[in-house]
Amino acid sequence: SADGAKYKPYPSSNHQVNTARYITSNDPRGYIPVYEYPLNGQWIMMDMDDGYILWTGIWKALGNSKADIVRMVESQPDLASRIRRVRGGYLKIQGTWLPHDVALQLSRRVAYPIRDELIPFFG
């Protein structure tokens, strides 16, 4: 439930952050509980339980292609064990999920143009 969530979004009067649960066989829980909001036609999501961020949503909201994510991730082999890839099932949750700290670091490097839009998840 949202009450037991370990990660919570930062308050923002400019963003309507909603909660949802998406059923998936890609996760041992059988579903992914998320905080979510739209940005530039993409869904920005954070797993309520472990803080993983749907990096694909941020990356595409910046106007980049999905193919570039693979190259970026492969260029940092130390990340491989911490990446969660969701394929199949509900389209909204498909993509590359990164731990909160990694997504924050990458956002600081590449997401300056949308920094104000990422406040709910990164402060």
Short mmCIF file of N, CA and C in Angstrom, two decimals, residues 6 17 27-28 33 45 49 55 60 71 78 101 111 117:
data_model
loop_
_atom_site.label_atom_id
_atom_site.label_comp_id
_atom_site.label_asym_id
_atom_site.label_seq_id
_atom_site.Cartn_x
_atom_site.Cartn_y
_atom_site.Cartn_z
N LYS A 6 8.33 3.08 1.13
CA LYS A 6 9.58 3.57 1.72
C LYS A 6 10.01 4.88 1.07
N VAL A 17 1.28 14.23 -8.93
CA VAL A 17 1.87 12.89 -8.83
C VAL A 17 0.79 11.93 -8.35
N ASP A 27 8.64 -8.94 -12.05
CA ASP A 27 8.99 -8.56 -10.69
C ASP A 27 8.50 -9.64 -9.74
N PRO A 28 9.31 -10.02 -8.76
CA PRO A 28 8.91 -11.07 -7.83
C PRO A 28 7.64 -10.72 -7.04
N PRO A 33 4.49 -1.13 -7.70
CA PRO A 33 3.74 0.01 -7.17
C PRO A 33 4.53 1.29 -7.47
N MET A 45 8.34 7.71 -13.55
CA MET A 45 7.88 6.79 -12.50
C MET A 45 8.97 6.47 -11.50
N ASP A 49 8.49 1.11 -3.39
CA ASP A 49 9.16 0.27 -2.41
C ASP A 49 10.67 0.45 -2.35
N TRP A 55 14.22 5.14 -15.87
CA TRP A 55 15.14 6.03 -16.58
C TRP A 55 14.68 6.25 -18.01
N LYS A 60 13.62 9.71 -22.55
CA LYS A 60 12.78 10.04 -23.70
C LYS A 60 12.13 11.42 -23.54
N ARG A 71 23.37 2.06 -25.06
CA ARG A 71 24.77 2.46 -25.21
C ARG A 71 25.30 3.10 -23.92
N ASP A 78 29.86 -1.34 -14.39
CA ASP A 78 29.63 -1.48 -12.95
C ASP A 78 28.15 -1.33 -12.58
N ASP A 101 19.79 6.55 -6.53
CA ASP A 101 21.05 7.30 -6.50
C ASP A 101 21.69 7.41 -7.88
N ALA A 111 20.05 15.93 -17.51
CA ALA A 111 18.65 16.36 -17.54
C ALA A 111 18.43 17.81 -17.11
N GLU A 117 11.15 19.86 -13.67
CA GLU A 117 10.09 18.85 -13.81
C GLU A 117 10.41 17.56 -13.05
#
